[in-house]
Coordinates of C-alpha atoms in Angstrom, one line a residue:
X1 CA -131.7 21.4 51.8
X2 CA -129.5 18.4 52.3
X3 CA -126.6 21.4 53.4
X4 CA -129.0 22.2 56.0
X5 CA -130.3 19.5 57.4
X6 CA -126.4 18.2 58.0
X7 CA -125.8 21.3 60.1
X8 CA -129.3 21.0 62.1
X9 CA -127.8 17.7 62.9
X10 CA -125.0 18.8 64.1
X11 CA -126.2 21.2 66.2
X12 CA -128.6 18.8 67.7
X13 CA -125.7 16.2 68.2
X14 CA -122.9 18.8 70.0
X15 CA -126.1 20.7 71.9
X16 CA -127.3 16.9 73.5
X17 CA -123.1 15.9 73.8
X18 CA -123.0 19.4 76.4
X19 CA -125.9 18.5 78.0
X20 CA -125.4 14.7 78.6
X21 CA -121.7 15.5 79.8
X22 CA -123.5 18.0 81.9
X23 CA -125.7 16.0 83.8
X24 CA -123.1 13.4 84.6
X25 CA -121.4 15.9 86.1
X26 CA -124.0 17.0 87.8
X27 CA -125.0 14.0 88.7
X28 CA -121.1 13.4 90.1
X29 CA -121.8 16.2 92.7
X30 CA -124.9 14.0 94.2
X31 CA -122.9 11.7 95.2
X32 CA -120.4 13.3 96.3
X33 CA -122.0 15.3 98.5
X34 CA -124.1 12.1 99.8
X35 CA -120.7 10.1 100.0
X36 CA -119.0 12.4 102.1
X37 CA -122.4 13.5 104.6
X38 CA -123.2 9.4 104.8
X39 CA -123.2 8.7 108.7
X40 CA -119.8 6.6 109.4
X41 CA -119.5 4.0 112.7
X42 CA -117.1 5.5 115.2
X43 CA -116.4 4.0 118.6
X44 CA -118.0 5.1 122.0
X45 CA -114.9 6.4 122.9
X46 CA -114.5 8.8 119.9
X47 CA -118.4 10.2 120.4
X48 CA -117.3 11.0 123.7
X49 CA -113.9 12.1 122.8
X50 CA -115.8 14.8 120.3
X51 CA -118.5 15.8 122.6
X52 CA -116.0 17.0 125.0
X53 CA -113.7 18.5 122.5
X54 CA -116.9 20.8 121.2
X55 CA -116.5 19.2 117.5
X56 CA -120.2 18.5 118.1
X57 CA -122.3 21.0 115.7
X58 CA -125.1 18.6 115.8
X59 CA -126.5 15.4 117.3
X60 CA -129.6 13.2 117.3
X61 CA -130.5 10.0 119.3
X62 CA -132.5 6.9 118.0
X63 CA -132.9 3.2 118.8
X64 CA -132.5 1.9 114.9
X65 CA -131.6 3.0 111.2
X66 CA -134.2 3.8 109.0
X67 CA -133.1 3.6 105.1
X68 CA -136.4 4.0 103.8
X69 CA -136.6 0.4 102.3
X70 CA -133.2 -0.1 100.5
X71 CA -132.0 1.8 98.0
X72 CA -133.5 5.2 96.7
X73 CA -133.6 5.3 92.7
X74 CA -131.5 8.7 93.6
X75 CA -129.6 9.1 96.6
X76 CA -131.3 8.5 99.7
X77 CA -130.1 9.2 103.0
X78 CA -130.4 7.0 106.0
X79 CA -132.2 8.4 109.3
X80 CA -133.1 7.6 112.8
X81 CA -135.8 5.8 114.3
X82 CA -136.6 7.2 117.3
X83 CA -138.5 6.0 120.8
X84 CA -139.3 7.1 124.2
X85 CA -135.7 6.9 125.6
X86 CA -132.4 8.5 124.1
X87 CA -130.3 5.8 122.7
X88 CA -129.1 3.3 122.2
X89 CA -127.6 5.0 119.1
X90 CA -126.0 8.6 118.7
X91 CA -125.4 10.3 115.7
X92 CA -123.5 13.5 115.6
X93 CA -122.1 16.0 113.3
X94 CA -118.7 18.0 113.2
X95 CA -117.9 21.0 111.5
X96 CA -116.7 19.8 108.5
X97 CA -119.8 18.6 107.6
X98 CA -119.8 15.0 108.2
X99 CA -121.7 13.0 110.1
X100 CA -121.1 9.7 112.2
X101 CA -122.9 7.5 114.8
X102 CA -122.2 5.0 117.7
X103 CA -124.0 2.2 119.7
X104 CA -124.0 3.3 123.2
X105 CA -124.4 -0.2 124.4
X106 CA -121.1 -1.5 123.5
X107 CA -118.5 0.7 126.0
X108 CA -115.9 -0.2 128.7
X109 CA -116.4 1.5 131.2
X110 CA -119.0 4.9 132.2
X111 CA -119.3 6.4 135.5
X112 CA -122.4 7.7 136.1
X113 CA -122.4 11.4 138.1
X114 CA -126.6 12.0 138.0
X115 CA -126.0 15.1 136.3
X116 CA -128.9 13.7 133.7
X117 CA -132.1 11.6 134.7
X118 CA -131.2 8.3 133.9
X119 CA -134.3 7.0 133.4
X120 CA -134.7 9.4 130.3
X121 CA -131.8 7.2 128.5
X122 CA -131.4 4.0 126.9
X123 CA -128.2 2.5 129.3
X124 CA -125.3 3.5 131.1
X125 CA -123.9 4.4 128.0
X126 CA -126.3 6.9 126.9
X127 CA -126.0 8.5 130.3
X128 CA -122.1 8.7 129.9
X129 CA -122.8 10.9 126.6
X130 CA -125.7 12.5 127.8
X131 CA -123.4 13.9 130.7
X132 CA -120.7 15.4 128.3
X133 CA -123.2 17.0 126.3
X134 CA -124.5 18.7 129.7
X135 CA -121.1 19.6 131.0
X136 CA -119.8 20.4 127.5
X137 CA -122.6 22.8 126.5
X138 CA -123.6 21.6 123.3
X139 CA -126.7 20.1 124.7
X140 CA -129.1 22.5 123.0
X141 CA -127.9 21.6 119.3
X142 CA -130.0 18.6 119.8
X143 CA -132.1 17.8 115.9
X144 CA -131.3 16.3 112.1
X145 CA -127.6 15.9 112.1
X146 CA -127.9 15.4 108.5
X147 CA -126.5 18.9 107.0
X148 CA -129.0 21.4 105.2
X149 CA -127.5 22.2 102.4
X150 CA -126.3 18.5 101.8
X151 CA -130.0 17.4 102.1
X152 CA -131.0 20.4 99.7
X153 CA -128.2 19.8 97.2
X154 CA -129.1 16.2 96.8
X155 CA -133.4 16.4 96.7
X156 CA -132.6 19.4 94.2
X157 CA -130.5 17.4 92.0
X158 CA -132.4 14.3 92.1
X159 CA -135.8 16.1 91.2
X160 CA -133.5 18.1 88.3
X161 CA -132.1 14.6 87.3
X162 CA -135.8 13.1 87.4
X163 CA -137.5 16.0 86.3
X164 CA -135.3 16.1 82.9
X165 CA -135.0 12.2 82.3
X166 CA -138.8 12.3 82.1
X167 CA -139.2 15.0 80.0
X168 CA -136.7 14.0 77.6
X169 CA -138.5 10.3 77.3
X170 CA -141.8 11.8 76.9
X171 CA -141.5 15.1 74.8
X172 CA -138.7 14.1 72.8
X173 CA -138.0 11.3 70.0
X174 CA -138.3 7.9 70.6
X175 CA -135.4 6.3 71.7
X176 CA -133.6 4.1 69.2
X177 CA -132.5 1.3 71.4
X178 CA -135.5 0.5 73.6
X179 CA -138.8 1.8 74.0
X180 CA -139.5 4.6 76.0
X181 CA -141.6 2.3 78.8
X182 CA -138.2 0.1 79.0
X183 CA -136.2 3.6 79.6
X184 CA -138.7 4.6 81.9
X185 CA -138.8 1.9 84.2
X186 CA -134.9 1.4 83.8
X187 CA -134.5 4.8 85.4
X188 CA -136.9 5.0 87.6
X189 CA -136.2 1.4 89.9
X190 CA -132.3 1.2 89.3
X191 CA -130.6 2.5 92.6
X192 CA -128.6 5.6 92.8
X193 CA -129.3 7.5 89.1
X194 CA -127.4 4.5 87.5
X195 CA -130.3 3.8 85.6
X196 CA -129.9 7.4 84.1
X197 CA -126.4 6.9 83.8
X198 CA -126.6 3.1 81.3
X199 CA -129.3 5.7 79.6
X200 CA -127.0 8.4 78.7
X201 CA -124.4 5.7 77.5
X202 CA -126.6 3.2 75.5
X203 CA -129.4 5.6 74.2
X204 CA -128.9 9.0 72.4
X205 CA -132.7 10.0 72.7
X206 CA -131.6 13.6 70.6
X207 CA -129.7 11.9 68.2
X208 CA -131.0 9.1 66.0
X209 CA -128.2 7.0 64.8
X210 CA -128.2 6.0 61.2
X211 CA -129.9 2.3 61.1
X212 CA -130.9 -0.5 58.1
X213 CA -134.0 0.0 56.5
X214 CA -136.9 -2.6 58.2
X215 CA -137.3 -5.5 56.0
X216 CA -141.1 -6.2 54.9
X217 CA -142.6 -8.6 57.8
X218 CA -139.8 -7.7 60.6
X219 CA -140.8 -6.6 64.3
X220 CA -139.3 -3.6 65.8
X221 CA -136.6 -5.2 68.1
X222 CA -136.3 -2.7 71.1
X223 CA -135.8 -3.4 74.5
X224 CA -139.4 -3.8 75.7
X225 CA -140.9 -1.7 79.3
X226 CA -141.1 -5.6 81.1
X227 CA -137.3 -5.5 80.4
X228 CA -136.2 -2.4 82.0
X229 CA -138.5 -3.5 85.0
X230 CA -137.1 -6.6 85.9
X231 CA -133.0 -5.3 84.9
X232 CA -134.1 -2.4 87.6
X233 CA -135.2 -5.1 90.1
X234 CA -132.1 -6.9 89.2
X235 CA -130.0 -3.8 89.9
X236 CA -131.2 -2.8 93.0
X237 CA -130.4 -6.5 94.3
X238 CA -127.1 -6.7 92.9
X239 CA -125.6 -3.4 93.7
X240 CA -126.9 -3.6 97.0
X241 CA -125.4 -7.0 97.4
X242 CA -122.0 -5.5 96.1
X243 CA -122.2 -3.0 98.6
X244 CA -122.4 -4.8 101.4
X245 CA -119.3 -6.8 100.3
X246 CA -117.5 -3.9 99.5
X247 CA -118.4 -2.5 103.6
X248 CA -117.3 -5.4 105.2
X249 CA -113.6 -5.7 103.1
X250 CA -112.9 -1.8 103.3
X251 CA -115.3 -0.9 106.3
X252 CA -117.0 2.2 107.0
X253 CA -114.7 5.3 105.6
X254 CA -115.1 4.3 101.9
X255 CA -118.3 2.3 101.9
X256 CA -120.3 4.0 104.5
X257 CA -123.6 1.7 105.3
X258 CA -125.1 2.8 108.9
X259 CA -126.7 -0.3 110.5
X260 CA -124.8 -2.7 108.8

């Protein structure tokens, strides 16, 4: 019996060791795919420079950035705010895939040929873009410049990542190194999946680690649900602080962070 009950271990060990390296991996793709789709600042001149060269697959206007409060506890994308007039920001998309924006208000110079209705636009600016689009034909790919398949790779894998972190916490055995309320709450407010990701590293949830015997009189000491809470809190402030330090020292291309 003892014989058997090693090898059902190791099963269960190697089978969770495939699965956890799979989900990292998986996880990997996320955010990849929201790294390199993340709108990047460009100068007027170079969103004028690609509406006229036709490297324009998509655009959108909009007057401010809309995050969705910070953070996602996945990978959220940033979109547009929109008002009555076009501008003063343009985002567009090329046919690689990525996506970048501008501030139509800050330009050098725009000459105006009424080709467009001016009063339909933001500024000067605006109207400078809206006339290449015109001239340049691309005027009709106007919507989410945000890829399909980028959005639809990222929910999918966010809801897999969720859908599976959950389940594991609540159908299987109790984790060994906090409770399942700490893991729970961990996951769920820490930015990004990272939450997950200190989860996978710390906690074996399918594989219960050899520990003492309790001594008559002691407490369970695991990491309690008000813990994970506030270290999720904590998290969300912190990497977003690190963020914004990394975007100003290496700018846009590595550390994209529209609005900021």
């Amino acid at each position: 019996m003892r014989v058997v009950a090693v090898a059902l271990a190791g099963r269960t060990s190697r089978w969770w060791a495939v699965l956890r390296l799979a989900l990292v991996l998986v996880w990997l793709l996320a955010a990849a795919v929201s790294w390199w789709t993340a709108p990047r600042k460009q100068s007027y001149e170079q969103a004028r420079a690609a509406v006229v060269a036709g490297r324009v697959t998509a655009y959108q206007w909009g007057d401010s950035w809309a995050a969705g409060g910070g953070p996602r506890p996945w990978f959220g994308a940033s979109g547009l705010r929109a008002s009555s007039t076009l501008g003063p920001l343009f985002a567009w998309r090329t046919p690689d895939g990525r996506v970048y924006w501008t501030d139509t208000d800050r330009f050098d110079q725009v000459t105006t040929t009424g080709a467009v209705d001016p009063a339909s636009y933001s500024g000067p600016g605006a109207v400078g873009i809206g006339q290449d689009l015109r001239a340049g034909g691309p005027e009709h790919r106007a919507g989410e410049v945000r890829p399909r398949w980028a959005a639809a790779t990222v929910t999918g894998i966010g809801l897999l990542l969720a859908a599976i972190s959950l389940g594991v916490l609540v159908a299987g055995p109790a984790p060994v190194l906090g409770t399942r309320w700490f893991w729970f709450w961990l996951v769920s407010t820490a930015p990004y999946g990272l939450g997950m990701l200190f989860w996978l590293s710390r906690d074996r949830p399918w594989s219960r680690p050899v520990v003492p015997a309790a001594m008559p009189g002691d407490r369970e000491r695991r990491d309690r649900g008000i813990l994970g809470l506030v270290l999720g809190i904590l998290a969300a402030i912190l990497i977003n602080l690190l963020l914004l330090a990394l975007h100003a020292a290496v700018g846009d291309r590595w550390v994209p962070l529209p609005g900021a």
